[in-house]
Amino acid sequence: MTTARVSTSSGAGADGHTRRRLGIGLIGFGWLGQAHSRSMQRIRTLFPEREFDPELVICSDVVPARAEEAVGSFGYRRATEDWRAVVDDPEVDAVVIAAPNSLHVEVIEAAAEAGKDIFCEKPVGGTPADTARAERAARRAGAITGVGYNYRWAPLVRYAAELVREGKLGQVTNYRARFFSMYGSDPLGVLSWRYRREEGHGVTTDLLSHAVDLAHMLVGPIVRVVGSSKTFIPERPLHDPAAGTHYGRGRPGDPVGEVTNEDYAAMLCEFENGGRGTFETARTLIGPESQMAFDLYGSRGALGWNLERMNELRLCLATDERHSGYTTVFGGDRFPHHGRFAPGSANGIGFEDLIVIEDYEFCRSVLEGRSHRPGFEDALAAVSVQAALLESERSGCWEPVVSLRED
Ligand SMILES: NC(=O)c1ccc[n+]([C@@H]2O[C@H](COP(=O)([O-])OP(=O)(O)OC[C@H]3O[C@@H](n4cnc5c(N)ncnc54)[C@H](O)[C@@H]3O)[C@@H](O)[C@H]2O)c1
């Protein structure tokens, strides 16, 4: 979209700034829905230079107690169990989708048709085909889109991208990515929508999408892959819909159901720049807790980052042969946005702070009426790699990455 859709002015605030209101409608008030709601509220105190005020207009969740909490504790004006009421609400400028993946495409098509701008949690759909449909609908409607690839916004990840862009590491030849999460390591972890193929793929959707998106940002497009996947825990306790889905636990003896998508996926890949990469993602390993991590190697240096230590960047610059090996760069207010949350150096920021940055940047793009990165185009690029990996699993061969973009 080239013109901003946000129309209503909220007038001058106590600090003298004139800001426009930006009506937010949110669908899915679980972990990430609540994180986005808090983040939209925190924008007011963390970004004094902003030209907008996000307003929490309406929230939808199928669990009535959650919808009520959205109004009672988070300050939404209204709540509903019907997501269509969010999409149709005239006071909503941007729809934020944090519902289960299988619902994404239907909501996006309706929101695009209603003329809303759209932020969708990754991966934008349960399958690559869903993502392609969603991207097409939003593009055709001219919607501004954003995707929850929140690790892009980590200040030290942005610094890593800057170092690569400026050529400080030379030519990037190798890349190693992993996303090892513990959320499925306990066999008593409940059989939520995450584990059912009929509601989407497993870790290739949930975790690989983050890892591939970061690789695309840091190194560039992936052009060819060979991969493999596996389900290690074949059944889990049935799920109470009102309970958490990532970390909810059943009890021994509870009735169980079958896990029908993958717990683990790995791939070897080739980048367009000639570099080579390896990717591993798993949700059932014991040991790693949230290792969303990468190592990047260039002809003049290397760096590495790991969410478990998100305020540290390991850096090796081969500029002085006496200083070989890695040094640790601590996060601090000299890196993008860090100082909004904590002044000085090595006063760490956290997971949800990245969501605040992500929401601020998305809202700014909406206000200014310009296209946003990462948007649905980036989600499409990530699932095109996912589709090649799934194809390679079937064929047992290397597979080219073919864009799934629909005309
Ligand atoms: N960016 C990240 O780091 C990150 C982390 C976790 C989850 N996610 C993504 O966020 C999304 C939500 O994940 P989550 O962990 O918050 O899941 P969750 O299961 O905790 O929350 C989903 C919520 O959606 C509600 N819901 C289900 N059907 C609905 C419907 N028809 N209408 C309205 N609400 C409905 C559920 O009741 C629940 O409250 C997923 O797309 C997931 O991939 C992203």
Coordinates of C-alpha atoms and ligand atoms in Angstrom, one line a residue:
M1 CA 0.0 0.0 0.0
T2 CA 1.3 3.4 -0.8
T3 CA -1.1 5.6 1.2
A4 CA -1.7 5.3 4.9
R5 CA -5.2 3.9 5.9
V6 CA -5.1 5.3 9.4
S7 CA -7.4 8.2 9.5
T8 CA -8.5 9.3 12.9
S9 CA -6.4 11.8 14.8
S10 CA -6.1 11.4 18.6
G11 CA -5.0 15.1 18.9
A12 CA -2.1 16.6 20.9
G13 CA -1.1 14.6 24.0
A14 CA 0.2 16.0 27.3
D15 CA 3.7 16.1 25.8
G16 CA 2.6 18.3 22.9
H17 CA 2.9 15.6 20.2
T18 CA 0.1 15.2 17.7
R19 CA -0.5 11.5 17.2
R20 CA -2.9 9.5 15.2
R21 CA -4.8 6.6 16.7
L22 CA -4.2 3.1 15.3
G23 CA -7.0 0.7 16.1
I24 CA -5.8 -2.8 16.9
G25 CA -7.9 -5.9 16.7
L26 CA -6.3 -9.1 17.9
I27 CA -7.3 -12.7 17.2
G28 CA -6.0 -15.5 19.5
F29 CA -5.3 -14.4 23.1
G30 CA -2.9 -17.2 24.1
W31 CA 0.9 -16.8 24.8
L32 CA 1.7 -14.6 21.8
G33 CA -1.7 -12.8 21.7
Q34 CA -1.1 -11.6 25.2
A35 CA 2.5 -10.7 24.4
H36 CA 1.4 -8.5 21.5
S37 CA -1.3 -6.9 23.6
R38 CA 1.2 -5.9 26.4
S39 CA 3.7 -4.8 23.7
M40 CA 1.2 -2.5 22.0
Q41 CA 0.6 -0.9 25.4
R42 CA 4.3 -0.5 26.2
I43 CA 4.9 1.4 22.9
R44 CA 3.4 4.5 24.6
T45 CA 6.1 4.6 27.3
L46 CA 9.1 3.3 25.3
F47 CA 8.8 5.3 22.0
P48 CA 8.2 9.0 22.9
E49 CA 9.0 10.0 19.3
R50 CA 6.1 7.9 17.9
E51 CA 3.5 9.5 15.7
F52 CA 0.7 7.1 16.7
D53 CA -1.0 5.6 19.7
P54 CA -2.0 2.0 19.4
E55 CA -5.5 1.5 20.8
L56 CA -6.6 -2.0 21.8
V57 CA -10.1 -2.1 20.3
I58 CA -11.3 -5.7 20.1
C59 CA -10.0 -9.1 21.0
S60 CA -11.2 -12.5 20.0
D61 CA -10.7 -15.9 21.6
V62 CA -12.8 -19.0 21.7
V63 CA -12.1 -19.5 25.4
P64 CA -14.6 -17.1 27.1
A65 CA -12.4 -16.5 30.1
R66 CA -9.5 -15.4 27.9
A67 CA -11.7 -13.0 26.0
E68 CA -13.0 -11.6 29.3
E69 CA -9.5 -11.1 30.6
A70 CA -8.6 -9.1 27.4
V71 CA -11.2 -6.5 28.5
G72 CA -10.8 -6.7 32.2
S73 CA -7.0 -6.8 32.5
F74 CA -5.6 -5.6 29.2
G75 CA -8.0 -2.8 28.5
Y76 CA -9.6 -3.9 25.2
R77 CA -12.9 -2.1 24.6
R78 CA -14.7 -5.3 23.6
A79 CA -14.2 -9.0 23.2
T80 CA -15.8 -11.7 21.2
E81 CA -15.6 -15.4 20.5
D82 CA -16.2 -14.7 16.8
W83 CA -13.0 -13.6 15.0
R84 CA -15.1 -12.2 12.1
A85 CA -16.3 -9.4 14.4
V86 CA -12.6 -8.3 14.7
V87 CA -12.1 -8.2 11.0
D88 CA -15.3 -6.3 10.4
D89 CA -14.9 -3.8 13.1
P90 CA -14.7 -0.3 11.6
E91 CA -12.5 1.0 14.4
V92 CA -9.8 -1.5 13.6
D93 CA -7.0 -0.4 11.3
A94 CA -4.7 -3.4 11.7
V95 CA -5.5 -7.0 12.6
V96 CA -3.0 -8.9 14.7
I97 CA -3.3 -12.7 14.2
A98 CA -2.0 -14.9 17.0
A99 CA -4.4 -17.8 16.6
P100 CA -3.4 -21.4 15.8
N101 CA -1.6 -21.7 12.4
S102 CA -4.5 -23.5 10.6
L103 CA -6.7 -20.5 11.1
H104 CA -4.3 -17.9 9.7
V105 CA -5.2 -18.1 6.0
E106 CA -8.9 -17.8 6.4
V107 CA -8.5 -14.8 8.7
I108 CA -6.0 -13.1 6.4
E109 CA -8.3 -13.5 3.4
A110 CA -11.2 -11.9 5.3
A111 CA -9.0 -9.1 6.8
A112 CA -7.6 -8.3 3.4
E113 CA -11.0 -8.2 1.9
A114 CA -12.2 -5.9 4.7
G115 CA -9.3 -3.5 3.8
K116 CA -7.3 -4.0 7.0
D117 CA -3.5 -4.1 7.3
I118 CA -2.4 -7.4 8.8
F119 CA 0.3 -8.6 11.2
C120 CA 0.3 -12.4 11.4
E121 CA 2.4 -14.5 13.7
K122 CA 4.8 -16.8 11.9
P123 CA 4.6 -19.0 10.0
V124 CA 1.5 -17.5 8.3
G125 CA -0.5 -20.6 7.8
G126 CA -0.2 -24.3 8.7
T127 CA 1.2 -25.4 5.3
P128 CA 3.3 -23.7 2.6
A129 CA 0.2 -23.7 0.3
D130 CA -1.7 -21.8 3.0
T131 CA 1.1 -19.2 3.2
A132 CA 1.0 -18.8 -0.6
R133 CA -2.7 -18.2 -0.5
A134 CA -2.4 -15.7 2.3
E135 CA 0.4 -13.8 0.6
R136 CA -1.6 -13.5 -2.6
A137 CA -4.8 -12.3 -0.8
A138 CA -2.9 -9.6 1.1
R139 CA -0.9 -8.5 -2.0
R140 CA -4.0 -8.2 -4.1
A141 CA -5.7 -6.2 -1.5
G142 CA -2.7 -3.9 -1.1
A143 CA -2.5 -4.6 2.6
I144 CA 0.6 -3.8 4.6
T145 CA 1.8 -7.0 6.2
G146 CA 4.0 -8.0 9.0
V147 CA 5.2 -11.4 10.3
G148 CA 6.3 -12.4 13.8
Y149 CA 9.9 -13.2 12.9
N150 CA 10.8 -11.5 16.2
Y151 CA 14.5 -12.6 16.3
R152 CA 15.2 -10.2 13.4
W153 CA 14.7 -7.4 15.9
A154 CA 17.2 -8.6 18.5
P155 CA 19.7 -5.6 18.7
L156 CA 22.7 -7.9 18.5
V157 CA 21.2 -9.8 15.5
R158 CA 20.8 -6.4 13.8
Y159 CA 24.4 -5.6 14.6
A160 CA 25.5 -9.0 13.1
A161 CA 23.6 -8.1 9.9
E162 CA 25.3 -4.7 9.8
L163 CA 28.7 -6.4 10.1
V164 CA 27.9 -8.8 7.3
R165 CA 26.5 -6.0 5.1
E166 CA 29.6 -3.8 5.6
G167 CA 31.8 -6.7 4.6
K168 CA 33.6 -6.9 8.0
L169 CA 33.5 -10.7 7.8
G170 CA 34.4 -10.9 4.1
Q171 CA 32.6 -13.4 1.9
V172 CA 30.2 -15.6 3.8
T173 CA 31.0 -19.2 3.0
N174 CA 29.3 -21.2 5.8
Y175 CA 26.2 -20.9 8.0
R176 CA 25.0 -23.2 10.8
A177 CA 21.5 -22.8 12.2
R178 CA 19.6 -24.6 14.9
F179 CA 16.4 -24.1 16.8
F180 CA 16.2 -26.7 19.6
S181 CA 13.3 -26.0 21.9
M182 CA 12.4 -28.1 24.9
Y183 CA 8.6 -27.5 24.7
G184 CA 7.9 -31.0 23.4
S185 CA 10.6 -32.9 25.3
D186 CA 8.2 -34.2 28.0
P187 CA 6.0 -37.0 26.6
L188 CA 3.2 -35.6 28.9
G189 CA 3.2 -32.4 26.9
V190 CA -0.3 -32.1 25.6
L191 CA -1.5 -33.0 22.1
S192 CA -2.4 -29.5 21.1
W193 CA -2.9 -28.2 17.5
R194 CA 0.9 -28.0 17.2
Y195 CA 1.2 -31.8 17.0
R196 CA -1.5 -32.5 14.5
R197 CA -0.8 -32.7 10.7
E198 CA -4.4 -31.8 9.9
E199 CA -3.7 -28.4 11.5
G200 CA -0.3 -28.0 9.9
H201 CA 3.2 -29.2 9.8
G202 CA 5.4 -29.6 13.0
V203 CA 8.9 -28.1 13.5
T204 CA 9.4 -27.3 9.8
T205 CA 6.6 -24.8 10.3
D206 CA 7.1 -23.8 13.9
L207 CA 10.8 -23.6 14.3
L208 CA 12.5 -23.9 10.9
S209 CA 10.6 -20.8 9.6
H210 CA 12.5 -18.6 12.2
A211 CA 15.8 -20.2 11.4
V212 CA 15.4 -19.8 7.6
D213 CA 14.1 -16.3 7.9
L214 CA 17.2 -15.2 9.8
A215 CA 19.5 -17.0 7.3
H216 CA 17.7 -15.1 4.4
M217 CA 18.3 -11.8 6.2
L218 CA 22.0 -12.5 7.0
V219 CA 23.2 -14.5 4.0
G220 CA 20.6 -14.3 1.3
P221 CA 18.3 -16.7 -0.5
I222 CA 18.7 -20.5 -0.1
V223 CA 18.5 -22.2 -3.6
R224 CA 18.8 -26.0 -3.0
V225 CA 18.2 -28.4 0.0
V226 CA 18.4 -32.0 1.0
G227 CA 16.7 -32.9 4.3
S228 CA 15.1 -35.4 6.6
S229 CA 12.5 -35.3 9.4
K230 CA 11.3 -37.6 12.2
T231 CA 8.6 -38.0 14.9
F232 CA 10.2 -39.2 18.1
I233 CA 7.3 -39.1 20.6
P234 CA 4.4 -40.8 18.8
E235 CA 1.5 -40.0 21.2
R236 CA 0.6 -37.4 23.8
P237 CA -2.2 -36.8 26.4
L238 CA -5.3 -35.2 24.9
H239 CA -5.6 -31.4 25.3
D240 CA -8.0 -29.2 27.4
P241 CA -8.7 -26.3 25.0
A242 CA -8.6 -23.8 27.9
A243 CA -5.0 -24.8 28.8
G244 CA -1.7 -23.6 27.4
T245 CA -0.5 -25.3 24.3
H246 CA 3.3 -24.9 24.3
Y247 CA 4.0 -25.9 27.9
G248 CA 0.7 -27.5 29.1
R249 CA 1.1 -30.9 30.7
G250 CA -1.2 -33.9 31.0
R251 CA -1.0 -36.6 33.7
P252 CA 0.2 -40.2 33.5
G253 CA -2.8 -42.4 32.6
D254 CA -4.6 -39.6 30.7
P255 CA -6.2 -40.7 27.4
V256 CA -3.7 -40.1 24.5
G257 CA -3.8 -39.4 20.8
E258 CA -1.4 -39.7 17.9
V259 CA 1.3 -37.1 17.0
T260 CA 0.9 -36.8 13.2
N261 CA 3.6 -34.2 12.3
E262 CA 7.4 -34.0 12.7
D263 CA 9.3 -33.4 16.0
Y264 CA 12.6 -33.0 14.2
A265 CA 13.9 -31.7 10.8
A266 CA 17.3 -31.2 9.4
M267 CA 18.7 -30.0 6.0
L268 CA 21.9 -29.3 4.2
C269 CA 21.6 -26.3 1.8
E270 CA 23.2 -24.1 -0.8
F271 CA 22.9 -20.4 -0.8
E272 CA 22.6 -18.2 -3.9
N273 CA 26.0 -16.6 -3.0
G274 CA 27.7 -20.1 -3.2
G275 CA 27.8 -20.6 0.6
R276 CA 26.8 -23.8 2.3
G277 CA 24.6 -24.2 5.3
T278 CA 23.2 -26.8 7.8
F279 CA 19.9 -26.4 9.7
E280 CA 18.5 -28.5 12.5
T281 CA 15.3 -28.0 14.4
A282 CA 13.8 -30.1 17.2
R283 CA 11.1 -29.8 19.9
T284 CA 11.8 -33.0 21.8
L285 CA 15.5 -32.8 22.8
I286 CA 16.5 -32.7 26.5
G287 CA 19.3 -30.3 27.3
P288 CA 18.8 -27.3 25.0
E289 CA 16.0 -25.1 26.3
S290 CA 15.5 -22.5 23.6
Q291 CA 18.5 -22.6 21.3
M292 CA 17.5 -20.4 18.5
A293 CA 21.0 -20.0 17.3
F294 CA 23.3 -19.4 14.3
D295 CA 27.0 -19.4 13.5
L296 CA 28.1 -17.5 10.4
Y297 CA 31.6 -17.9 8.9
G298 CA 33.2 -15.5 6.4
S299 CA 36.6 -15.2 4.7
R300 CA 37.6 -12.5 7.2
G301 CA 35.8 -13.4 10.4
A302 CA 32.9 -15.2 12.1
L303 CA 30.1 -14.6 14.5
G304 CA 27.5 -16.5 16.5
W305 CA 24.3 -15.8 18.4
N306 CA 22.1 -17.9 20.6
L307 CA 18.7 -16.8 22.1
E308 CA 19.6 -18.6 25.3
R309 CA 22.3 -15.8 25.7
M310 CA 20.5 -13.2 23.7
N311 CA 22.5 -10.3 25.1
E312 CA 25.9 -11.7 23.8
L313 CA 27.3 -11.9 20.4
R314 CA 30.4 -14.0 19.8
L315 CA 32.6 -12.3 17.3
C316 CA 35.9 -13.2 15.6
L317 CA 37.5 -10.6 13.3
A318 CA 40.7 -11.8 11.6
T319 CA 42.2 -8.3 11.4
D320 CA 45.1 -9.0 13.9
E321 CA 46.7 -12.4 14.0
R322 CA 47.5 -12.0 17.7
H323 CA 43.8 -11.8 18.5
S324 CA 42.6 -15.1 17.1
G325 CA 39.5 -16.8 18.4
Y326 CA 36.2 -15.3 19.5
T327 CA 35.5 -12.4 21.8
T328 CA 32.2 -11.6 23.5
V329 CA 30.3 -8.4 22.6
F330 CA 27.8 -7.6 25.3
G331 CA 24.4 -6.0 24.4
G332 CA 23.9 -2.4 25.4
D333 CA 22.4 0.9 24.5
R334 CA 24.8 1.5 21.6
F335 CA 22.8 -1.2 19.6
P336 CA 19.5 -0.5 17.9
H337 CA 16.6 0.0 20.4
H338 CA 18.4 -1.7 23.3
G339 CA 18.6 1.6 25.3
R340 CA 14.8 1.9 25.3
F341 CA 14.6 -1.0 27.7
A342 CA 17.9 -0.7 29.6
P343 CA 20.6 2.0 29.7
G344 CA 24.3 1.3 29.7
S345 CA 25.9 -2.0 28.7
A346 CA 25.2 -5.6 29.7
N347 CA 21.9 -4.7 31.3
G348 CA 20.0 -7.4 29.4
I349 CA 16.7 -7.2 27.5
G350 CA 14.3 -10.1 27.0
F351 CA 12.1 -12.1 24.6
E352 CA 9.0 -9.9 25.0
D353 CA 11.1 -6.7 24.4
L354 CA 11.7 -8.0 20.8
I355 CA 7.9 -8.2 20.4
V356 CA 7.6 -4.5 21.4
I357 CA 10.2 -3.5 18.8
E358 CA 8.4 -5.7 16.2
D359 CA 5.0 -4.1 17.0
Y360 CA 6.4 -0.6 17.0
E361 CA 8.1 -1.1 13.6
F362 CA 5.0 -2.7 12.1
C363 CA 2.7 0.1 13.4
R364 CA 5.1 2.7 12.0
S365 CA 5.0 1.1 8.5
V366 CA 1.2 1.1 8.7
L367 CA 1.1 4.8 9.7
E368 CA 3.5 5.8 7.0
G369 CA 1.7 3.6 4.4
R370 CA 4.8 1.8 3.2
S371 CA 5.6 -1.9 2.8
H372 CA 7.1 -3.6 5.8
R373 CA 9.9 -6.2 6.4
P374 CA 9.5 -8.9 7.4
G375 CA 6.2 -9.2 5.6
F376 CA 4.3 -11.9 3.9
E377 CA 6.8 -11.9 1.1
D378 CA 9.5 -13.0 3.6
A379 CA 7.1 -15.7 5.0
L380 CA 6.6 -17.0 1.5
A381 CA 10.4 -17.1 0.9
A382 CA 10.7 -19.2 4.1
V383 CA 8.0 -21.7 3.3
S384 CA 9.3 -22.1 -0.2
V385 CA 12.4 -23.5 1.5
Q386 CA 10.2 -25.6 3.8
A387 CA 8.4 -27.0 0.8
A388 CA 11.7 -28.0 -0.8
L389 CA 12.7 -29.8 2.4
L390 CA 9.4 -31.7 2.6
E391 CA 9.8 -32.7 -1.1
S392 CA 13.4 -33.8 -0.4
E393 CA 12.1 -36.0 2.5
R394 CA 9.8 -37.7 0.0
S395 CA 12.2 -38.0 -2.9
G396 CA 15.4 -38.7 -0.9
C397 CA 17.2 -36.3 -3.2
W398 CA 18.4 -32.7 -3.4
E399 CA 15.5 -30.4 -4.3
P400 CA 15.6 -26.9 -5.8
V401 CA 13.8 -24.1 -3.9
V402 CA 11.0 -22.9 -6.1
S403 CA 9.0 -19.8 -5.2
L404 CA 5.5 -20.7 -4.2
R405 CA 4.2 -17.2 -5.1
E406 CA 0.8 -17.4 -6.8
D407 CA -0.3 -14.8 -9.4
Ligands
LIG1 N1 7.2 -15.5 17.2 C1 7.4 -16.4 18.2 O1 8.4 -16.4 18.9 C2 6.2 -17.3 18.5 C3 6.2 -18.0 19.7 C4 5.1 -18.8 20.0 C5 4.0 -18.9 19.1 N2 4.1 -18.2 18.0 C6 3.0 -18.2 17.0 O2 1.9 -17.5 17.6 C7 0.7 -18.1 17.2 C8 -0.1 -18.5 18.5 O3 0.8 -19.4 19.2 P1 0.6 -19.4 20.8 O4 1.8 -20.1 21.3 O5 0.2 -18.1 21.4 O6 -0.7 -20.4 20.9 P2 -1.7 -20.6 22.0 O7 -2.3 -21.9 21.8 O8 -1.1 -20.3 23.4 O9 -2.8 -19.4 21.7 C9 -3.7 -19.5 20.7 C10 -5.0 -18.9 21.1 O10 -5.9 -18.8 20.0 C11 -7.2 -19.2 20.5 N3 -8.0 -19.6 19.4 C12 -8.1 -20.9 18.9 N4 -9.1 -20.9 18.0 C13 -9.5 -19.6 17.8 C14 -10.5 -19.0 17.0 N5 -11.2 -19.7 16.1 N6 -10.7 -17.7 17.1 C15 -10.0 -17.0 18.1 N7 -9.1 -17.5 18.9 C16 -8.9 -18.8 18.8 C17 -6.9 -20.2 21.6 O11 -8.0 -20.4 22.5 C18 -5.7 -19.6 22.3 O12 -6.0 -18.7 23.3 C19 1.1 -19.3 16.3 O13 1.0 -18.9 15.0 C20 2.5 -19.6 16.7 O14 3.3 -20.2 15.6 C21 5.2 -17.4 17.7

